[in-house]
Coordinates of C-alpha atoms in Angstrom, one line a residue:
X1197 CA 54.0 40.5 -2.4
X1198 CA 53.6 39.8 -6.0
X1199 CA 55.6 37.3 -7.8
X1200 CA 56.6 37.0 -11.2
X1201 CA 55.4 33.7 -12.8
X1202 CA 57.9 32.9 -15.6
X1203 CA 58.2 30.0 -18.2
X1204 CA 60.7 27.3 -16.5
X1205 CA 63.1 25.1 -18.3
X1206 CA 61.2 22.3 -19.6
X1207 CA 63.9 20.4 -21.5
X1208 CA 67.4 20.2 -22.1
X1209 CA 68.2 22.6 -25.4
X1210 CA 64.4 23.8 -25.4
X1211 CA 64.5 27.3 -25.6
X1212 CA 61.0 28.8 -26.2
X1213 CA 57.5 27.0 -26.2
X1214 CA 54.2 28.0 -27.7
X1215 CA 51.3 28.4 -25.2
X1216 CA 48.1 26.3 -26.0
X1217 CA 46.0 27.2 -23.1
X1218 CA 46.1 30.1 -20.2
X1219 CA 43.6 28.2 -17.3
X1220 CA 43.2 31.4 -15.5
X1221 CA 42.0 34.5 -15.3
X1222 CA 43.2 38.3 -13.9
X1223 CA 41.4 38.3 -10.5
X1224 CA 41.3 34.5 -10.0
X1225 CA 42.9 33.1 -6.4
X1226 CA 45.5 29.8 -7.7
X1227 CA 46.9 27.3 -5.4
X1228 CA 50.8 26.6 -5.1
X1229 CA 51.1 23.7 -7.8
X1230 CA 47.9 24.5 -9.7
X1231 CA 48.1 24.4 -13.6
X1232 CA 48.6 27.5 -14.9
X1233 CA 49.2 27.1 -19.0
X1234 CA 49.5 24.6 -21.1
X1235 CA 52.5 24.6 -23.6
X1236 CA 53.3 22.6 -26.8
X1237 CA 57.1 22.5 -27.4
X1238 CA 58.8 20.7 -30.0
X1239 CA 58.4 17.8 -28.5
X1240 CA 55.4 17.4 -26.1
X1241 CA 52.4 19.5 -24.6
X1242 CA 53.5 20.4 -20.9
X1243 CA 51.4 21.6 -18.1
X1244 CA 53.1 24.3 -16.2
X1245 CA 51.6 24.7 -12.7
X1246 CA 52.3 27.9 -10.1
X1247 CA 55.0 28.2 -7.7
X1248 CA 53.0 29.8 -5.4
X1249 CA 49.6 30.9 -4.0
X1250 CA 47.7 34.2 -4.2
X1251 CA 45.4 36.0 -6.8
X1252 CA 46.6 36.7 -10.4
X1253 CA 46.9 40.1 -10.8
X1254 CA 48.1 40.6 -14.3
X1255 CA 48.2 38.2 -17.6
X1256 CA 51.0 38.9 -20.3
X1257 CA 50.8 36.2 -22.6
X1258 CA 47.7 35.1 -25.5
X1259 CA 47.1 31.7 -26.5
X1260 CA 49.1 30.9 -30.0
X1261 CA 51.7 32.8 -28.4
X1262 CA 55.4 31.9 -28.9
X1263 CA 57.6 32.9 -25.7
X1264 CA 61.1 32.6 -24.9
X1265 CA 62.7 30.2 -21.7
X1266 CA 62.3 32.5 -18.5
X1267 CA 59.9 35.4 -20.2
X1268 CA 57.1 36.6 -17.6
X1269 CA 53.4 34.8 -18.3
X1270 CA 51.6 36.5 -15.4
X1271 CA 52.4 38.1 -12.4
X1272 CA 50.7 36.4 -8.9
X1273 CA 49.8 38.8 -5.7
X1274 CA 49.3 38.0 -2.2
X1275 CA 45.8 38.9 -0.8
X1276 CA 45.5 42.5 -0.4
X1277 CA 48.4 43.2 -2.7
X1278 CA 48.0 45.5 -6.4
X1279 CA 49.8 43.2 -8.5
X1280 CA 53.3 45.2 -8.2
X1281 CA 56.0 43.7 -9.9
X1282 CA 59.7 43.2 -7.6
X1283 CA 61.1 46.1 -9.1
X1284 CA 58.1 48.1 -8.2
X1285 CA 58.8 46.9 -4.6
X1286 CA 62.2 47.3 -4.7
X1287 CA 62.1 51.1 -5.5
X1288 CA 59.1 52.0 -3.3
X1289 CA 61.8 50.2 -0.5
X1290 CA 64.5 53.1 -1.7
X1291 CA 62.1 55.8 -1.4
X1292 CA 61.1 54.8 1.8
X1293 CA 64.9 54.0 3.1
X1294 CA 65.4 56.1 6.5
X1295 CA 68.2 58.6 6.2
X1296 CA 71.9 58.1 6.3
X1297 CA 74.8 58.7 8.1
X1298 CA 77.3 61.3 6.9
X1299 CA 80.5 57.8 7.1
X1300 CA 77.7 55.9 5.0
X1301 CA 77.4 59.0 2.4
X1302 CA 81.1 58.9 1.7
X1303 CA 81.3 55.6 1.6
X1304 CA 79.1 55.2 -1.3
X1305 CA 80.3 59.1 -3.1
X1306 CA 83.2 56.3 -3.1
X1307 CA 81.3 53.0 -4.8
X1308 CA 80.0 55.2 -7.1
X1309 CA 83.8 56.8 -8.4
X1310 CA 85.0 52.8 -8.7
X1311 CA 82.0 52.3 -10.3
X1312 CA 82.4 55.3 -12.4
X1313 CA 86.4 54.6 -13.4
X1314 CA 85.4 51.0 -14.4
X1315 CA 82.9 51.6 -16.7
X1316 CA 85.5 53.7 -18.5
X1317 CA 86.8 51.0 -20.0
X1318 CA 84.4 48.9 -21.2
X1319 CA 83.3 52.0 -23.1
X1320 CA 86.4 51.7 -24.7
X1321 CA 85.9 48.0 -25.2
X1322 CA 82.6 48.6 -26.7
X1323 CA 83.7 51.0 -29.3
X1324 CA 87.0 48.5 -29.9
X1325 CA 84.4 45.6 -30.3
X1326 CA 81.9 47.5 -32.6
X1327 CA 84.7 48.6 -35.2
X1328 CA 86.5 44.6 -35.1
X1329 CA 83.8 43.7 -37.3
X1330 CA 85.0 46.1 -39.6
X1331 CA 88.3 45.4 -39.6
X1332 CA 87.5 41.4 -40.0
X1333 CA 85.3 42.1 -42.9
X1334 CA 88.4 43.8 -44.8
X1335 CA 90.2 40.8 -44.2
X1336 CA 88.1 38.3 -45.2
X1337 CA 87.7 40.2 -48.8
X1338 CA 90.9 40.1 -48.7
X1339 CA 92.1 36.9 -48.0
X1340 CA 89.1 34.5 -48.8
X1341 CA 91.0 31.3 -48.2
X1342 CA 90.6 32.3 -44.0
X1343 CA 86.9 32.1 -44.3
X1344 CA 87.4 28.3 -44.6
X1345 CA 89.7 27.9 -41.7
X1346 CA 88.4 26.0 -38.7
X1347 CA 87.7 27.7 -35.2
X1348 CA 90.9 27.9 -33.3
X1349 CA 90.9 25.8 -30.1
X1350 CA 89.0 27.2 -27.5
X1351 CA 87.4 29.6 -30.1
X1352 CA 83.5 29.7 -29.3
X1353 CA 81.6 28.4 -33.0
X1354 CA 78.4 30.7 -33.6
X1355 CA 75.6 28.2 -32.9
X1356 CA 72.6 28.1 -31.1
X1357 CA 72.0 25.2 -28.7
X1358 CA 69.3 23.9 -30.9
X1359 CA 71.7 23.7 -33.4
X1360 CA 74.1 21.9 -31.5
X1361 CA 72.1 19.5 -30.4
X1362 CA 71.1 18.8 -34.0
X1363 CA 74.4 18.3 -35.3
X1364 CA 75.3 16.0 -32.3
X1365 CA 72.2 13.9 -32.9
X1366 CA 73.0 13.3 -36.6
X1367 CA 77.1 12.8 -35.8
X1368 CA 78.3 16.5 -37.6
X1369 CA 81.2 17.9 -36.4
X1370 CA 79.7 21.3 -35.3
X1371 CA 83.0 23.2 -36.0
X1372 CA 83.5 21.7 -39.6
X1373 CA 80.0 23.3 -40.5
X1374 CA 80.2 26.4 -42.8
X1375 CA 77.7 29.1 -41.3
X1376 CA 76.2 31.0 -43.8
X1377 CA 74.4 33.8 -41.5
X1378 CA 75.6 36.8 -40.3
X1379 CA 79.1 37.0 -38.9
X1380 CA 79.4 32.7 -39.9
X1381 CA 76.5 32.0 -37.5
X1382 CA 75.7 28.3 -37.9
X1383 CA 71.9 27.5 -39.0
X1384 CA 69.9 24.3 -38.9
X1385 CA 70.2 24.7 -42.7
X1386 CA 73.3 24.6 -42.7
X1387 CA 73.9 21.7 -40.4
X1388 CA 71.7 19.3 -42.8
X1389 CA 73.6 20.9 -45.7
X1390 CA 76.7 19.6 -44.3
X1391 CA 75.7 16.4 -43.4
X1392 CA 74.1 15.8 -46.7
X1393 CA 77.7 16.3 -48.2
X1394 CA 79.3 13.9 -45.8
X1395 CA 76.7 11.3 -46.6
X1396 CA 77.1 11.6 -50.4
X1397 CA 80.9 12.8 -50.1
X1398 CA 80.6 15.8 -52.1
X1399 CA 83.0 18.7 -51.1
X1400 CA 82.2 21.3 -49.2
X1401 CA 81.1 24.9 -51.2
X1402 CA 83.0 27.9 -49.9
X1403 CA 80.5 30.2 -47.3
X1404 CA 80.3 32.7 -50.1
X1405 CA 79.0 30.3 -52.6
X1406 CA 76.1 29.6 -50.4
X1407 CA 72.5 30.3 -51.4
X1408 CA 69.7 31.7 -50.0
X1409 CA 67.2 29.4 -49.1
X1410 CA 63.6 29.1 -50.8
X1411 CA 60.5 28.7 -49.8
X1412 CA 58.8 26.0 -50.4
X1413 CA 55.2 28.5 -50.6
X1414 CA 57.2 30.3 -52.9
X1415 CA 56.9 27.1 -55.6
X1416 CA 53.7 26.5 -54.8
X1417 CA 50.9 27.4 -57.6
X1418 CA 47.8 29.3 -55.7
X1419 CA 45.1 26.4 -55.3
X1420 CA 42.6 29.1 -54.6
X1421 CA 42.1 29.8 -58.5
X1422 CA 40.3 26.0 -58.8
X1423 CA 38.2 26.3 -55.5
X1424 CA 38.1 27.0 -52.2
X1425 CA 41.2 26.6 -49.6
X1426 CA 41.8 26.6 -46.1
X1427 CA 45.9 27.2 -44.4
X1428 CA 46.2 25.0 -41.4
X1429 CA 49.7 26.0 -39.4
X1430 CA 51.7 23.4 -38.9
X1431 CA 51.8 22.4 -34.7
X1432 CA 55.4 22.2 -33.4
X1433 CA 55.1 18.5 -33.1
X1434 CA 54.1 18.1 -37.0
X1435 CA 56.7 20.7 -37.7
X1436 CA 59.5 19.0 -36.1
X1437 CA 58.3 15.8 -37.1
X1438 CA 58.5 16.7 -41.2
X1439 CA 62.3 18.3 -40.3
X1440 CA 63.9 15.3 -38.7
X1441 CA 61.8 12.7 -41.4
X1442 CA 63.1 14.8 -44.4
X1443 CA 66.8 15.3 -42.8
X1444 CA 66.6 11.4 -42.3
X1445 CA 65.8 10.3 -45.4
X1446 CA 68.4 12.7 -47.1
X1447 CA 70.8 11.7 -45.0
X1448 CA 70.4 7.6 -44.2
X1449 CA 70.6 5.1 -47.0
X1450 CA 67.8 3.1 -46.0
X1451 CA 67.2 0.1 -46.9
X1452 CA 63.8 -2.2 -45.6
X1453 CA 63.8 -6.2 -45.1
X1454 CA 60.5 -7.6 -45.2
X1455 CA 59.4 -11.2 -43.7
X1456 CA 56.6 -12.8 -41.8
X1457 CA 56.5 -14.2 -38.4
X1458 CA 54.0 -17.1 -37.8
X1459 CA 52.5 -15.6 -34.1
X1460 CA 49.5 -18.9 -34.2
X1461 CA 50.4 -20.0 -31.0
X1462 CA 51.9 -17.1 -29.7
X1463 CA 47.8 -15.3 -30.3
X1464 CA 46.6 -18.6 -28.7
X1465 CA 48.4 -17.9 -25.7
X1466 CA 48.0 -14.5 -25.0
X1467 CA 44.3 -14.9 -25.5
X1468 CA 43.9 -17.4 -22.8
X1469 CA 45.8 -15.3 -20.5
X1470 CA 43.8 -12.0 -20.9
X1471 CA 40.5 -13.7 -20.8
X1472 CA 41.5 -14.1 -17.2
X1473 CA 42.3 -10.7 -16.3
X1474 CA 39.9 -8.2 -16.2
X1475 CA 42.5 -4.7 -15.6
X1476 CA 43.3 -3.2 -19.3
X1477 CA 46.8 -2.2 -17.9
X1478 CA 47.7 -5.9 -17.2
X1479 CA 46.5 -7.6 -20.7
X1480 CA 49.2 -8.9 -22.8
X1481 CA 49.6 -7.2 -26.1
X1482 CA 52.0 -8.5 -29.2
X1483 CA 53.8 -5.2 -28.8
X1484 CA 54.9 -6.0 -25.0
X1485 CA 56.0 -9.4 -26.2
X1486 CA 58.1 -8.2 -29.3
X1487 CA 59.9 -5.3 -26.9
X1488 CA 60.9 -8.2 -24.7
X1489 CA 62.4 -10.1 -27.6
X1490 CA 64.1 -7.1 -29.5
X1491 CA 66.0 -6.5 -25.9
X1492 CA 67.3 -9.8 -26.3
X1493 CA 68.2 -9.5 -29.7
X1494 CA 69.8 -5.9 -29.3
X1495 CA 72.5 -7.2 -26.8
X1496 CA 73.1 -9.9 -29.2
X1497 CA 73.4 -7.7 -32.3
X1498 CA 74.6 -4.4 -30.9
X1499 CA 75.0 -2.7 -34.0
X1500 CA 71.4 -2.3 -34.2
X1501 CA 71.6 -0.5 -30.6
X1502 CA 74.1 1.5 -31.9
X1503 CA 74.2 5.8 -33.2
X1504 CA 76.9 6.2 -36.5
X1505 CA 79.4 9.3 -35.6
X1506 CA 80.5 10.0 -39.0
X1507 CA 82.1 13.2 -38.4
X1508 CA 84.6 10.7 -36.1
X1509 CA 84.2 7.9 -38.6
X1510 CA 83.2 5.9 -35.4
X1511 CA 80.2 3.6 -34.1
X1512 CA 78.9 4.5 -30.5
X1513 CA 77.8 1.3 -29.5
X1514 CA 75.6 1.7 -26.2
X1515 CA 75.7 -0.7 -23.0
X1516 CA 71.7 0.6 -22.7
X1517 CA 68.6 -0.9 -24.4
X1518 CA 65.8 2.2 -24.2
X1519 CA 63.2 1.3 -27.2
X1520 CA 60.6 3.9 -28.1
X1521 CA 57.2 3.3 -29.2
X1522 CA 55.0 5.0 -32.0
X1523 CA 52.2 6.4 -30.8
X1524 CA 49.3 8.0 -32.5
X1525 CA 47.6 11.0 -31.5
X1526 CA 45.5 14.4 -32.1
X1527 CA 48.9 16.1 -31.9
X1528 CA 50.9 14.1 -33.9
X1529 CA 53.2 11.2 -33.6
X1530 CA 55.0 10.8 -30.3
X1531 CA 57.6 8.4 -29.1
X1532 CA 57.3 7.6 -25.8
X1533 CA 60.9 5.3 -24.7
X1534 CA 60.7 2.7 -22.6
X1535 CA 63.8 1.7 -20.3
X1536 CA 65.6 -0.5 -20.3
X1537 CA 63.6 -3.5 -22.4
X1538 CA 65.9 -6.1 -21.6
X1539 CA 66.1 -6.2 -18.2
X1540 CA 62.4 -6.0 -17.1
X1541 CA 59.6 -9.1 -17.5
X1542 CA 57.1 -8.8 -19.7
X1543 CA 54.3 -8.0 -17.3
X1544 CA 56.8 -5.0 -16.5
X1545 CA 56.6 -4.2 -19.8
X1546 CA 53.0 -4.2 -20.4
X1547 CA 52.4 -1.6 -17.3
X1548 CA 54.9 0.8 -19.3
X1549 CA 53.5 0.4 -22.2
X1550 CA 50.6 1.0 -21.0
X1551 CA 51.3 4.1 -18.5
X1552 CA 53.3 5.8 -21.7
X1553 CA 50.1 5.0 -24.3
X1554 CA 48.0 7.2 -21.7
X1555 CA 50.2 10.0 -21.2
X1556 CA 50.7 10.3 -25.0
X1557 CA 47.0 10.6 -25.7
X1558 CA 46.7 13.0 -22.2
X1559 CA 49.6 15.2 -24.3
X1560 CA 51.2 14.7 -20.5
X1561 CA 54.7 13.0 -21.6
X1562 CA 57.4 15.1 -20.6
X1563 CA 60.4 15.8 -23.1
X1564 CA 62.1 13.5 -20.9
X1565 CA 59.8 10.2 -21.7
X1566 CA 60.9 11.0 -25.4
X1567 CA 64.5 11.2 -25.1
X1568 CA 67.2 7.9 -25.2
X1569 CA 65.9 6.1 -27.5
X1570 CA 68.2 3.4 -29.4
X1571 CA 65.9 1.7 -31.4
X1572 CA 62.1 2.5 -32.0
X1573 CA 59.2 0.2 -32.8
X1574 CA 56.2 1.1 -34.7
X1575 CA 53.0 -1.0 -34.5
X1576 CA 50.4 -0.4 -37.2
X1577 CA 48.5 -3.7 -36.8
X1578 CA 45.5 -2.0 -34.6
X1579 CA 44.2 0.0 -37.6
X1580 CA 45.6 -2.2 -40.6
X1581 CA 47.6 -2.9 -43.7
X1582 CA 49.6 -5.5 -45.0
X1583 CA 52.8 -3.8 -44.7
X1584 CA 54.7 -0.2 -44.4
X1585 CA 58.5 0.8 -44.9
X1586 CA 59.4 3.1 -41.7
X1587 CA 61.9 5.9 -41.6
X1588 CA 64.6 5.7 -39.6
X1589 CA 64.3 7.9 -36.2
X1590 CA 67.6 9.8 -35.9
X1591 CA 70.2 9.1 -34.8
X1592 CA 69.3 5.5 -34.3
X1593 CA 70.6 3.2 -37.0
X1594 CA 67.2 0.9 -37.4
X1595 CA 63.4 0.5 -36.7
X1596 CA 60.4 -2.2 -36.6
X1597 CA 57.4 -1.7 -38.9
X1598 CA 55.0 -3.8 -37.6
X1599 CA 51.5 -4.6 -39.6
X1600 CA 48.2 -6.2 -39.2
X1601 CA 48.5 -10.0 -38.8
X1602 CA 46.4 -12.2 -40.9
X1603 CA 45.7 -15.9 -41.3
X1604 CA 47.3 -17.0 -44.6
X1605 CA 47.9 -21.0 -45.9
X1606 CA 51.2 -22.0 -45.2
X1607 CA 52.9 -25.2 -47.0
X1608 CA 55.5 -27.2 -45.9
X1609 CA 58.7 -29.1 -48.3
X1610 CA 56.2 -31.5 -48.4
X1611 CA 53.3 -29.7 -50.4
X1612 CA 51.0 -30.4 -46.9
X1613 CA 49.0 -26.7 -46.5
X1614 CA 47.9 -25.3 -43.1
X1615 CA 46.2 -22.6 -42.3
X1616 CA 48.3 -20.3 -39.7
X1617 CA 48.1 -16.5 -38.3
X1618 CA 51.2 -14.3 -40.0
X1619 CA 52.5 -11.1 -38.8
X1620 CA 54.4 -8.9 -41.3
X1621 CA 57.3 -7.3 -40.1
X1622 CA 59.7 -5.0 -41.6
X1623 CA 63.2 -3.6 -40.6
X1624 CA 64.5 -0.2 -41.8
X1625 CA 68.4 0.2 -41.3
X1626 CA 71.1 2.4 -42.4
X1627 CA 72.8 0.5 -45.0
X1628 CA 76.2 2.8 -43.9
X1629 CA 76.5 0.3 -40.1
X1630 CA 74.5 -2.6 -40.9
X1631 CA 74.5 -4.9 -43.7
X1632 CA 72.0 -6.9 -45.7
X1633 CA 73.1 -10.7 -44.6
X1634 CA 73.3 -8.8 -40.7
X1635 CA 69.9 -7.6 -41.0
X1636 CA 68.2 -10.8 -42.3
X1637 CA 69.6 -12.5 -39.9
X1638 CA 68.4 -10.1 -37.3
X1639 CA 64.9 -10.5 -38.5
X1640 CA 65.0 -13.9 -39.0
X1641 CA 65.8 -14.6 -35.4
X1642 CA 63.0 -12.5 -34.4
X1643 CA 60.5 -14.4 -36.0
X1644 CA 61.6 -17.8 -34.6
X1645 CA 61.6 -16.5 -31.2
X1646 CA 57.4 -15.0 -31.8
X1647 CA 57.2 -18.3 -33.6
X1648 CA 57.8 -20.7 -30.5
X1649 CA 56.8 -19.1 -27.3
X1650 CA 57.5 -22.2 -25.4
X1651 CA 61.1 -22.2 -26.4
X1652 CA 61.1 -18.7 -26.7
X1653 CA 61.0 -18.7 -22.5
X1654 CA 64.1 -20.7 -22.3
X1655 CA 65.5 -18.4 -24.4
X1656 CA 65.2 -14.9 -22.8

């Protein structure tokens, strides 16, 4: 029996995925959860193993490809078996059906008239549907002042899921957007559009006055007349990472609050403690220590665990603390999340930390593992820098830059110098939730807490 292997769901609102690797060839014999492909979606590289066992008989899909949720990438025979797809089975099965009785022949002469009268209709339907377009199209010349009007309750708005979920990240009103594709279909465009206008407050253009967009290639001079060029694609990862930057930038006031937390004693002590422990996925790492203390501070300041709904003009302040954490790799920058932050110990911590790192660099986090997030950390300090200003990862409301920590003299009111180990720190909010006095305080906490780990215990 042959089976049709087809690309699952991967993620929620994930509708295609672009295949990096087929690990098989026509003829080999696979193993019921063997690894079949590799994808990259737009936001992780998936392994996608077999449902079954048996030989592949036939291969549909190339590497680079871009295929849709539920398309066909190969089809899997038994031993013995040609490769034959289900439909192929199903009418060999008809052909080989034994004869019927004379009550059974007039029993489906008489399925086949209901069938028959009911498809009548639809016919009618279809030809009812196909000239409504029409008729709308008169009426919005005539009236244009209906093209504005909101969807009626209940009324479906023209917008893919990806779409949706876009305009729910970012707090838009999907049905106060203004589609400017065919038949007021809803675009990503037109979400940011939108949103861009509610940040800034300008009014909203009418649909007609809506532009067609440009591309960006189109303003670009051609390089090749001063030397020799090369076009890299962009990955999905890199693609969606320059969509959601650029859309939060445009759309988030940022503003950044620098200061310096003295970690001397907090280095002295989680030196001692690793030179004792020999497994990697046990050391102690500054990261591990600030996640514990930013789950403390996030309960205490919850605006900074919070997502802005300005299509409601409300705050969604959550009762969760999920923190994600920068990571760098050959595909890009990932955000693993790790769970709740305030309720585990920091050895508990350190093993998720950990765990996530690897499966970032394996390309083996799931869409899952990057989802939740309420605040996000990013820790340069292993390759260097004195200090960075982050973007804010929608539709959280702040995020950590953390840099390279470096002994610096430090003098007291009293003009006495010592020498002690700093570690810049800077916090990107929106400006629209949070405020300048809330975030400095916010930071300023922070540091006391890395500054004293002995009181810092007592503390959390």
């Amino acid at each position: 029996m042959a089976t049709e292997f087809k690309l699952p769901e991967v993620g929620e609102n994930i509708e295609k995925a672009t295949v990096i690797r087929v690990l098989v060839n026509e003829g080999d014999t696979v193993k019921k959860e063997q690894t079949l492909v590799e994808i990259e979606t737009d936001k992780a590289t998936i392994e996608v193993p077999s449902t079954v066992t048996g030989k592949v008989a036939k291969i549909k899909v190339k590497e680079g490809e871009s295929v849709p949720v539920g398309a066909t990438l190969m089809t899997i025979a038994e031993e013995g078996e040609a490769g034959e797809s289900r439909p192929a089975r199903a009418e060999k099965a008809t052909k080989e059906e034994p004869p019927v009785s004379r009550k059974q022949e007039a029993r489906r002469a008489e399925e086949q008239r209901d069938t028959a009268a009911a498809e009548e209709a639809p016919e009618e339907d279809s030809r009812e549907r196909k000239a409504a377009p029409r008729r709308e199209a008169r009426v919005e010349q005539l009236t244009p002042a209906a093209r504005k009007a909101p969807p009626a309750p209940g009324q479906t708005v023209p917008a893919s899921p990806s779409v949706r979920r876009l305009a729910r990240e970012i707090g838009v009103d999907i049905s106060e957007v203004e589609g400017t594709g065919p038949g007021g279909r809803i675009s990503e465009d037109d979400v940011k559009a939108h949103a861009r206008r509610q940040a800034g407050g300008a009014p909203r253009p009418a649909r007609a006055a809506a532009r067609p967009a440009v591309s960006l290639s189109a303003d670009l001079p051609d390089f090749s007349r001063w030397g020799e060029i090369e076009a890299e694609p962009l990955n999905n990862i890199r693609r969606v990472i320059s969509e959601r930057l650029s859309l939060s930038w445009q759309t988030i006031p940022h503003v950044h609050h620098h200061d310096k937390a003295d970690i001397t004693e907090l280095e002295e002590l989680r030196r001692r403690r690793n030179a004792a422990i020999d497994d990697p996925a046990r050391k102690l790492t500054v990261t591990a220590v600030l996640l514990k203390v930013l789950g403390k501070l996030l309960r205490r300041h919850p605006k900074f665990n919070a997502s802005l709904d300005a299509a409601n003009n409300q705050l969604i302040l959550k009762h969760y603390c999920h923190i994600g954490v920068a990571a760098d790799t050959e595909r890009g920058l990932l955000v693993p999340v790790v769970r709740d932050v305030d309720r585990k110990s920091i050895s508990e911590l350190v093993a998720d930390l950990h765990a996530l790192a690897g499966r970032a660099r394996e390309g083996k986090l799931s869409p899952e593992e990057m989802s939740g997030g309420t605040f996000t950390v990013s820790n340069l300090g292993g390759i260097g820098g004195v200090g960075f200003t982050p973007i804010i990862n929608l539709p959280e409301v702040a995020i950590l830059g953390v840099s390279r920590a470096a002994y610096e003299q430090v003098f007291d009111r009293e003009g006495n110098g010592r020498v002690r180990l700093l570690l810049p720190v800077c916090l990107g909010y929106d400006h629209r939730v949070i405020d300048g006095a809330e975030a400095a305080r916010f930071v300023r906490e922070m540091c006391e807490l890395l500054t004293s780990p002995f009181d810092m215990l007592f503390e959390i």
